[in-house]
Amino acid sequence: AEDRTGFLFKPQNRQDLEEALRRAYKSRQLLPQLGKNARAHILAAHTWRARVEKMIPEIEKRLRTEQ
């Protein structure tokens, strides 16, 4: 998702965070679009509805094999 939804950095790594902030600053004209892309990604993949929709086929498969 890097370059489409934000700027990644390694946890607990100050130098990596600083570099990500530099990249964000240099690309600040893209930040509104990155925000829109990130929101679309979250809504498509990480809402309760999205998660349940991904789980349903597996649950149905398991229920069929138990019968």
PDB file of N, CA, C and O in Angstrom:
ATOM      1  N   ALA A   1       0.814  -1.192   0.000  1.00  0.00           N
ATOM      2  CA  ALA A   1       0.000   0.000   0.000  1.00  0.00           C
ATOM      3  C   ALA A   1       0.858   1.256   0.000  1.00  0.00           C
ATOM      4  O   ALA A   1       0.355   2.331  -0.220  1.00  0.00           O
ATOM      5  N   GLU A   2       2.131   1.077   0.238  1.00  0.00           N
ATOM      6  CA  GLU A   2       3.054   2.222   0.207  1.00  0.00           C
ATOM      7  C   GLU A   2       2.909   2.938  -1.124  1.00  0.00           C
ATOM      8  O   GLU A   2       2.748   2.320  -2.166  1.00  0.00           O
ATOM      9  N   ASP A   3       2.932   4.237  -1.089  1.00  0.00           N
ATOM     10  CA  ASP A   3       2.801   5.112  -2.256  1.00  0.00           C
ATOM     11  C   ASP A   3       1.374   5.205  -2.772  1.00  0.00           C
ATOM     12  O   ASP A   3       1.107   5.954  -3.679  1.00  0.00           O
ATOM     13  N   ARG A   4       0.429   4.411  -2.219  1.00  0.00           N
ATOM     14  CA  ARG A   4      -0.974   4.528  -2.612  1.00  0.00           C
ATOM     15  C   ARG A   4      -1.839   4.975  -1.450  1.00  0.00           C
ATOM     16  O   ARG A   4      -2.839   5.639  -1.658  1.00  0.00           O
ATOM     17  N   THR A   5      -1.461   4.588  -0.240  1.00  0.00           N
ATOM     18  CA  THR A   5      -2.292   4.909   0.927  1.00  0.00           C
ATOM     19  C   THR A   5      -1.517   5.600   2.045  1.00  0.00           C
ATOM     20  O   THR A   5      -2.127   5.974   3.049  1.00  0.00           O
ATOM     21  N   GLY A   6      -0.236   5.744   1.911  1.00  0.00           N
ATOM     22  CA  GLY A   6       0.537   6.385   2.970  1.00  0.00           C
ATOM     23  C   GLY A   6       2.001   6.056   2.870  1.00  0.00           C
ATOM     24  O   GLY A   6       2.479   5.586   1.839  1.00  0.00           O
ATOM     25  N   PHE A   7       2.705   6.291   3.955  1.00  0.00           N
ATOM     26  CA  PHE A   7       4.154   6.097   4.000  1.00  0.00           C
ATOM     27  C   PHE A   7       4.475   5.186   5.175  1.00  0.00           C
ATOM     28  O   PHE A   7       4.208   5.527   6.320  1.00  0.00           O
ATOM     29  N   LEU A   8       5.025   4.050   4.884  1.00  0.00           N
ATOM     30  CA  LEU A   8       5.321   3.060   5.916  1.00  0.00           C
ATOM     31  C   LEU A   8       6.685   3.303   6.548  1.00  0.00           C
ATOM     32  O   LEU A   8       7.592   3.835   5.904  1.00  0.00           O
ATOM     33  N   PHE A   9       6.813   2.894   7.788  1.00  0.00           N
ATOM     34  CA  PHE A   9       8.105   2.933   8.472  1.00  0.00           C
ATOM     35  C   PHE A   9       8.146   1.792   9.476  1.00  0.00           C
ATOM     36  O   PHE A   9       7.108   1.288   9.910  1.00  0.00           O
ATOM     37  N   LYS A  10       9.342   1.380   9.831  1.00  0.00           N
ATOM     38  CA  LYS A  10       9.524   0.274  10.777  1.00  0.00           C
ATOM     39  C   LYS A  10       9.200   0.745  12.198  1.00  0.00           C
ATOM     40  O   LYS A  10       9.636   1.825  12.601  1.00  0.00           O
ATOM     41  N   PRO A  11       8.432  -0.051  12.946  1.00  0.00           N
ATOM     42  CA  PRO A  11       8.114   0.323  14.327  1.00  0.00           C
ATOM     43  C   PRO A  11       9.383   0.515  15.163  1.00  0.00           C
ATOM     44  O   PRO A  11      10.384  -0.169  14.958  1.00  0.00           O
ATOM     45  N   GLN A  12       9.314   1.448  16.073  1.00  0.00           N
ATOM     46  CA  GLN A  12      10.420   1.726  17.000  1.00  0.00           C
ATOM     47  C   GLN A  12      11.710   2.145  16.286  1.00  0.00           C
ATOM     48  O   GLN A  12      12.794   2.015  16.836  1.00  0.00           O
ATOM     49  N   ASN A  13      11.597   2.627  15.042  1.00  0.00           N
ATOM     50  CA  ASN A  13      12.775   3.021  14.275  1.00  0.00           C
ATOM     51  C   ASN A  13      12.641   4.503  13.922  1.00  0.00           C
ATOM     52  O   ASN A  13      12.002   4.874  12.942  1.00  0.00           O
ATOM     53  N   ARG A  14      13.248   5.329  14.739  1.00  0.00           N
ATOM     54  CA  ARG A  14      13.133   6.779  14.580  1.00  0.00           C
ATOM     55  C   ARG A  14      13.653   7.245  13.224  1.00  0.00           C
ATOM     56  O   ARG A  14      13.043   8.091  12.574  1.00  0.00           O
ATOM     57  N   GLN A  15      14.765   6.691  12.792  1.00  0.00           N
ATOM     58  CA  GLN A  15      15.356   7.094  11.516  1.00  0.00           C
ATOM     59  C   GLN A  15      14.416   6.762  10.357  1.00  0.00           C
ATOM     60  O   GLN A  15      14.232   7.565   9.440  1.00  0.00           O
ATOM     61  N   ASP A  16      13.788   5.609  10.417  1.00  0.00           N
ATOM     62  CA  ASP A  16      12.856   5.213   9.369  1.00  0.00           C
ATOM     63  C   ASP A  16      11.621   6.118   9.381  1.00  0.00           C
ATOM     64  O   ASP A  16      11.110   6.499   8.326  1.00  0.00           O
ATOM     65  N   LEU A  17      11.152   6.479  10.587  1.00  0.00           N
ATOM     66  CA  LEU A  17      10.032   7.410  10.706  1.00  0.00           C
ATOM     67  C   LEU A  17      10.398   8.764  10.100  1.00  0.00           C
ATOM     68  O   LEU A  17       9.616   9.354   9.350  1.00  0.00           O
ATOM     69  N   GLU A  18      11.580   9.250  10.411  1.00  0.00           N
ATOM     70  CA  GLU A  18      12.021  10.538   9.865  1.00  0.00           C
ATOM     71  C   GLU A  18      12.042  10.496   8.341  1.00  0.00           C
ATOM     72  O   GLU A  18      11.613  11.450   7.685  1.00  0.00           O
ATOM     73  N   GLU A  19      12.515   9.400   7.777  1.00  0.00           N
ATOM     74  CA  GLU A  19      12.556   9.257   6.321  1.00  0.00           C
ATOM     75  C   GLU A  19      11.142   9.231   5.741  1.00  0.00           C
ATOM     76  O   GLU A  19      10.872   9.839   4.708  1.00  0.00           O
ATOM     77  N   ALA A  20      10.234   8.532   6.389  1.00  0.00           N
ATOM     78  CA  ALA A  20       8.834   8.491   5.926  1.00  0.00           C
ATOM     79  C   ALA A  20       8.220   9.892   5.965  1.00  0.00           C
ATOM     80  O   ALA A  20       7.492  10.279   5.042  1.00  0.00           O
ATOM     81  N   LEU A  21       8.522  10.650   7.006  1.00  0.00           N
ATOM     82  CA  LEU A  21       8.013  12.024   7.100  1.00  0.00           C
ATOM     83  C   LEU A  21       8.606  12.903   6.005  1.00  0.00           C
ATOM     84  O   LEU A  21       7.904  13.747   5.430  1.00  0.00           O
ATOM     85  N   ARG A  22       9.872  12.698   5.684  1.00  0.00           N
ATOM     86  CA  ARG A  22      10.493  13.443   4.575  1.00  0.00           C
ATOM     87  C   ARG A  22       9.794  13.118   3.252  1.00  0.00           C
ATOM     88  O   ARG A  22       9.507  14.005   2.446  1.00  0.00           O
ATOM     89  N   ARG A  23       9.528  11.815   3.035  1.00  0.00           N
ATOM     90  CA  ARG A  23       8.838  11.408   1.799  1.00  0.00           C
ATOM     91  C   ARG A  23       7.444  12.031   1.742  1.00  0.00           C
ATOM     92  O   ARG A  23       7.015  12.506   0.692  1.00  0.00           O
ATOM     93  N   ALA A  24       6.770  12.047   2.868  1.00  0.00           N
ATOM     94  CA  ALA A  24       5.433  12.640   2.918  1.00  0.00           C
ATOM     95  C   ALA A  24       5.501  14.141   2.626  1.00  0.00           C
ATOM     96  O   ALA A  24       4.683  14.668   1.858  1.00  0.00           O
ATOM     97  N   TYR A  25       6.473  14.800   3.217  1.00  0.00           N
ATOM     98  CA  TYR A  25       6.611  16.240   2.989  1.00  0.00           C
ATOM     99  C   TYR A  25       6.909  16.538   1.525  1.00  0.00           C
ATOM    100  O   TYR A  25       6.312  17.433   0.923  1.00  0.00           O
ATOM    101  N   LYS A  26       7.797  15.774   0.933  1.00  0.00           N
ATOM    102  CA  LYS A  26       8.150  15.976  -0.478  1.00  0.00           C
ATOM    103  C   LYS A  26       6.967  15.675  -1.401  1.00  0.00           C
ATOM    104  O   LYS A  26       6.889  16.210  -2.497  1.00  0.00           O
ATOM    105  N   SER A  27       6.058  14.839  -0.938  1.00  0.00           N
ATOM    106  CA  SER A  27       4.897  14.438  -1.742  1.00  0.00           C
ATOM    107  C   SER A  27       3.611  15.050  -1.209  1.00  0.00           C
ATOM    108  O   SER A  27       2.520  14.520  -1.450  1.00  0.00           O
ATOM    109  N   ARG A  28       3.712  16.161  -0.493  1.00  0.00           N
ATOM    110  CA  ARG A  28       2.547  16.701   0.211  1.00  0.00           C
ATOM    111  C   ARG A  28       1.371  17.023  -0.710  1.00  0.00           C
ATOM    112  O   ARG A  28       0.227  16.978  -0.286  1.00  0.00           O
ATOM    113  N   GLN A  29       1.627  17.297  -1.984  1.00  0.00           N
ATOM    114  CA  GLN A  29       0.514  17.555  -2.900  1.00  0.00           C
ATOM    115  C   GLN A  29      -0.327  16.291  -3.135  1.00  0.00           C
ATOM    116  O   GLN A  29      -1.490  16.378  -3.519  1.00  0.00           O
ATOM    117  N   LEU A  30       0.237  15.121  -2.858  1.00  0.00           N
ATOM    118  CA  LEU A  30      -0.480  13.853  -3.029  1.00  0.00           C
ATOM    119  C   LEU A  30      -1.233  13.422  -1.769  1.00  0.00           C
ATOM    120  O   LEU A  30      -2.016  12.469  -1.825  1.00  0.00           O
ATOM    121  N   LEU A  31      -1.011  14.088  -0.654  1.00  0.00           N
ATOM    122  CA  LEU A  31      -1.590  13.643   0.615  1.00  0.00           C
ATOM    123  C   LEU A  31      -3.116  13.542   0.594  1.00  0.00           C
ATOM    124  O   LEU A  31      -3.660  12.559   1.105  1.00  0.00           O
ATOM    125  N   PRO A  32      -3.848  14.496  -0.005  1.00  0.00           N
ATOM    126  CA  PRO A  32      -5.304  14.318  -0.047  1.00  0.00           C
ATOM    127  C   PRO A  32      -5.721  13.035  -0.785  1.00  0.00           C
ATOM    128  O   PRO A  32      -6.607  12.311  -0.328  1.00  0.00           O
ATOM    129  N   GLN A  33      -5.070  12.725  -1.890  1.00  0.00           N
ATOM    130  CA  GLN A  33      -5.411  11.511  -2.624  1.00  0.00           C
ATOM    131  C   GLN A  33      -5.006  10.263  -1.846  1.00  0.00           C
ATOM    132  O   GLN A  33      -5.730   9.273  -1.834  1.00  0.00           O
ATOM    133  N   LEU A  34      -3.861  10.309  -1.180  1.00  0.00           N
ATOM    134  CA  LEU A  34      -3.450   9.173  -0.355  1.00  0.00           C
ATOM    135  C   LEU A  34      -4.479   8.918   0.747  1.00  0.00           C
ATOM    136  O   LEU A  34      -4.807   7.770   1.043  1.00  0.00           O
ATOM    137  N   GLY A  35      -4.997   9.979   1.331  1.00  0.00           N
ATOM    138  CA  GLY A  35      -6.023   9.843   2.359  1.00  0.00           C
ATOM    139  C   GLY A  35      -7.286   9.188   1.807  1.00  0.00           C
ATOM    140  O   GLY A  35      -7.866   8.305   2.433  1.00  0.00           O
ATOM    141  N   LYS A  36      -7.709   9.615   0.628  1.00  0.00           N
ATOM    142  CA  LYS A  36      -8.885   9.012  -0.012  1.00  0.00           C
ATOM    143  C   LYS A  36      -8.640   7.542  -0.311  1.00  0.00           C
ATOM    144  O   LYS A  36      -9.517   6.695  -0.098  1.00  0.00           O
ATOM    145  N   ASN A  37      -7.451   7.235  -0.824  1.00  0.00           N
ATOM    146  CA  ASN A  37      -7.107   5.841  -1.129  1.00  0.00           C
ATOM    147  C   ASN A  37      -7.095   4.989   0.138  1.00  0.00           C
ATOM    148  O   ASN A  37      -7.582   3.858   0.138  1.00  0.00           O
ATOM    149  N   ALA A  38      -6.540   5.536   1.215  1.00  0.00           N
ATOM    150  CA  ALA A  38      -6.476   4.795   2.480  1.00  0.00           C
ATOM    151  C   ALA A  38      -7.881   4.527   3.010  1.00  0.00           C
ATOM    152  O   ALA A  38      -8.180   3.416   3.458  1.00  0.00           O
ATOM    153  N   ARG A  39      -8.748   5.530   2.945  1.00  0.00           N
ATOM    154  CA  ARG A  39     -10.123   5.339   3.415  1.00  0.00           C
ATOM    155  C   ARG A  39     -10.836   4.268   2.594  1.00  0.00           C
ATOM    156  O   ARG A  39     -11.509   3.394   3.155  1.00  0.00           O
ATOM    157  N   ALA A  40     -10.680   4.310   1.283  1.00  0.00           N
ATOM    158  CA  ALA A  40     -11.316   3.312   0.419  1.00  0.00           C
ATOM    159  C   ALA A  40     -10.805   1.913   0.761  1.00  0.00           C
ATOM    160  O   ALA A  40     -11.583   0.951   0.806  1.00  0.00           O
ATOM    161  N   HIS A  41      -9.510   1.797   1.015  1.00  0.00           N
ATOM    162  CA  HIS A  41      -8.927   0.499   1.375  1.00  0.00           C
ATOM    163  C   HIS A  41      -9.509  -0.017   2.688  1.00  0.00           C
ATOM    164  O   HIS A  41      -9.883  -1.191   2.795  1.00  0.00           O
ATOM    165  N   ILE A  42      -9.604   0.845   3.677  1.00  0.00           N
ATOM    166  CA  ILE A  42     -10.155   0.449   4.981  1.00  0.00           C
ATOM    167  C   ILE A  42     -11.604   0.004   4.834  1.00  0.00           C
ATOM    168  O   ILE A  42     -12.007  -1.037   5.362  1.00  0.00           O
ATOM    169  N   LEU A  43     -12.389   0.767   4.107  1.00  0.00           N
ATOM    170  CA  LEU A  43     -13.802   0.416   3.940  1.00  0.00           C
ATOM    171  C   LEU A  43     -13.975  -0.893   3.169  1.00  0.00           C
ATOM    172  O   LEU A  43     -14.896  -1.658   3.435  1.00  0.00           O
ATOM    173  N   ALA A  44     -13.090  -1.155   2.220  1.00  0.00           N
ATOM    174  CA  ALA A  44     -13.203  -2.366   1.409  1.00  0.00           C
ATOM    175  C   ALA A  44     -12.688  -3.606   2.132  1.00  0.00           C
ATOM    176  O   ALA A  44     -13.156  -4.712   1.871  1.00  0.00           O
ATOM    177  N   ALA A  45     -11.754  -3.447   3.048  1.00  0.00           N
ATOM    178  CA  ALA A  45     -11.092  -4.619   3.611  1.00  0.00           C
ATOM    179  C   ALA A  45     -11.182  -4.770   5.124  1.00  0.00           C
ATOM    180  O   ALA A  45     -10.966  -5.866   5.630  1.00  0.00           O
ATOM    181  N   HIS A  46     -11.482  -3.728   5.847  1.00  0.00           N
ATOM    182  CA  HIS A  46     -11.337  -3.803   7.299  1.00  0.00           C
ATOM    183  C   HIS A  46     -12.564  -3.396   8.106  1.00  0.00           C
ATOM    184  O   HIS A  46     -12.457  -3.215   9.318  1.00  0.00           O
ATOM    185  N   THR A  47     -13.706  -3.262   7.475  1.00  0.00           N
ATOM    186  CA  THR A  47     -14.923  -3.022   8.248  1.00  0.00           C
ATOM    187  C   THR A  47     -15.482  -4.370   8.676  1.00  0.00           C
ATOM    188  O   THR A  47     -15.077  -5.422   8.163  1.00  0.00           O
ATOM    189  N   TRP A  48     -16.420  -4.354   9.616  1.00  0.00           N
ATOM    190  CA  TRP A  48     -17.042  -5.615  10.035  1.00  0.00           C
ATOM    191  C   TRP A  48     -17.699  -6.286   8.840  1.00  0.00           C
ATOM    192  O   TRP A  48     -17.592  -7.495   8.649  1.00  0.00           O
ATOM    193  N   ARG A  49     -18.385  -5.502   8.020  1.00  0.00           N
ATOM    194  CA  ARG A  49     -19.069  -6.069   6.860  1.00  0.00           C
ATOM    195  C   ARG A  49     -18.068  -6.742   5.916  1.00  0.00           C
ATOM    196  O   ARG A  49     -18.282  -7.873   5.479  1.00  0.00           O
ATOM    197  N   ALA A  50     -16.981  -6.077   5.614  1.00  0.00           N
ATOM    198  CA  ALA A  50     -15.978  -6.640   4.707  1.00  0.00           C
ATOM    199  C   ALA A  50     -15.391  -7.923   5.280  1.00  0.00           C
ATOM    200  O   ALA A  50     -15.201  -8.909   4.564  1.00  0.00           O
ATOM    201  N   ARG A  51     -15.101  -7.933   6.567  1.00  0.00           N
ATOM    202  CA  ARG A  51     -14.529  -9.128   7.191  1.00  0.00           C
ATOM    203  C   ARG A  51     -15.515 -10.293   7.182  1.00  0.00           C
ATOM    204  O   ARG A  51     -15.149 -11.420   6.888  1.00  0.00           O
ATOM    205  N   VAL A  52     -16.773  -9.998   7.499  1.00  0.00           N
ATOM    206  CA  VAL A  52     -17.781 -11.059   7.518  1.00  0.00           C
ATOM    207  C   VAL A  52     -17.981 -11.613   6.109  1.00  0.00           C
ATOM    208  O   VAL A  52     -18.099 -12.830   5.921  1.00  0.00           O
ATOM    209  N   GLU A  53     -18.022 -10.744   5.121  1.00  0.00           N
ATOM    210  CA  GLU A  53     -18.196 -11.207   3.743  1.00  0.00           C
ATOM    211  C   GLU A  53     -17.067 -12.137   3.313  1.00  0.00           C
ATOM    212  O   GLU A  53     -17.279 -13.061   2.535  1.00  0.00           O
ATOM    213  N   LYS A  54     -15.876 -11.906   3.826  1.00  0.00           N
ATOM    214  CA  LYS A  54     -14.748 -12.791   3.515  1.00  0.00           C
ATOM    215  C   LYS A  54     -14.844 -14.107   4.284  1.00  0.00           C
ATOM    216  O   LYS A  54     -14.375 -15.137   3.830  1.00  0.00           O
ATOM    217  N   MET A  55     -15.457 -14.067   5.466  1.00  0.00           N
ATOM    218  CA  MET A  55     -15.556 -15.263   6.301  1.00  0.00           C
ATOM    219  C   MET A  55     -16.679 -16.203   5.856  1.00  0.00           C
ATOM    220  O   MET A  55     -16.564 -17.415   6.021  1.00  0.00           O
ATOM    221  N   ILE A  56     -17.751 -15.667   5.305  1.00  0.00           N
ATOM    222  CA  ILE A  56     -18.929 -16.468   4.979  1.00  0.00           C
ATOM    223  C   ILE A  56     -18.609 -17.674   4.099  1.00  0.00           C
ATOM    224  O   ILE A  56     -19.036 -18.790   4.416  1.00  0.00           O
ATOM    225  N   PRO A  57     -17.864 -17.523   2.998  1.00  0.00           N
ATOM    226  CA  PRO A  57     -17.588 -18.705   2.182  1.00  0.00           C
ATOM    227  C   PRO A  57     -16.867 -19.820   2.947  1.00  0.00           C
ATOM    228  O   PRO A  57     -17.178 -21.001   2.789  1.00  0.00           O
ATOM    229  N   GLU A  58     -15.943 -19.469   3.806  1.00  0.00           N
ATOM    230  CA  GLU A  58     -15.217 -20.481   4.592  1.00  0.00           C
ATOM    231  C   GLU A  58     -16.140 -21.143   5.606  1.00  0.00           C
ATOM    232  O   GLU A  58     -16.084 -22.369   5.804  1.00  0.00           O
ATOM    233  N   ILE A  59     -16.973 -20.365   6.231  1.00  0.00           N
ATOM    234  CA  ILE A  59     -17.925 -20.930   7.199  1.00  0.00           C
ATOM    235  C   ILE A  59     -18.886 -21.875   6.491  1.00  0.00           C
ATOM    236  O   ILE A  59     -19.146 -22.988   6.971  1.00  0.00           O
ATOM    237  N   GLU A  60     -19.408 -21.448   5.352  1.00  0.00           N
ATOM    238  CA  GLU A  60     -20.322 -22.309   4.595  1.00  0.00           C
ATOM    239  C   GLU A  60     -19.642 -23.605   4.174  1.00  0.00           C
ATOM    240  O   GLU A  60     -20.234 -24.679   4.245  1.00  0.00           O
ATOM    241  N   LYS A  61     -18.406 -23.498   3.750  1.00  0.00           N
ATOM    242  CA  LYS A  61     -17.634 -24.686   3.343  1.00  0.00           C
ATOM    243  C   LYS A  61     -17.504 -25.657   4.513  1.00  0.00           C
ATOM    244  O   LYS A  61     -17.729 -26.857   4.373  1.00  0.00           O
ATOM    245  N   ARG A  62     -17.157 -25.141   5.665  1.00  0.00           N
ATOM    246  CA  ARG A  62     -16.993 -26.002   6.849  1.00  0.00           C
ATOM    247  C   ARG A  62     -18.320 -26.627   7.272  1.00  0.00           C
ATOM    248  O   ARG A  62     -18.360 -27.778   7.690  1.00  0.00           O
ATOM    249  N   LEU A  63     -19.398 -25.878   7.173  1.00  0.00           N
ATOM    250  CA  LEU A  63     -20.700 -26.423   7.538  1.00  0.00           C
ATOM    251  C   LEU A  63     -21.114 -27.541   6.578  1.00  0.00           C
ATOM    252  O   LEU A  63     -21.708 -28.533   6.997  1.00  0.00           O
ATOM    253  N   ARG A  64     -20.805 -27.393   5.299  1.00  0.00           N
ATOM    254  CA  ARG A  64     -21.128 -28.439   4.321  1.00  0.00           C
ATOM    255  C   ARG A  64     -20.354 -29.717   4.596  1.00  0.00           C
ATOM    256  O   ARG A  64     -20.882 -30.811   4.449  1.00  0.00           O
ATOM    257  N   THR A  65     -19.103 -29.591   5.020  1.00  0.00           N
ATOM    258  CA  THR A  65     -18.290 -30.792   5.256  1.00  0.00           C
ATOM    259  C   THR A  65     -18.688 -31.502   6.540  1.00  0.00           C
ATOM    260  O   THR A  65     -18.398 -32.688   6.714  1.00  0.00           O
ATOM    261  N   GLU A  66     -19.342 -30.803   7.457  1.00  0.00           N
ATOM    262  CA  GLU A  66     -19.772 -31.416   8.708  1.00  0.00           C
ATOM    263  C   GLU A  66     -21.062 -32.227   8.541  1.00  0.00           C
ATOM    264  O   GLU A  66     -21.399 -33.040   9.367  1.00  0.00           O
ATOM    265  N   GLN A  67     -21.783 -32.002   7.479  1.00  0.00           N
ATOM    266  CA  GLN A  67     -23.075 -32.676   7.288  1.00  0.00           C
ATOM    267  C   GLN A  67     -22.918 -34.096   6.784  1.00  0.00           C
ATOM    268  O   GLN A  67     -22.123 -34.613   6.236  1.00  0.00           O
TER     269      GLN A  67
END
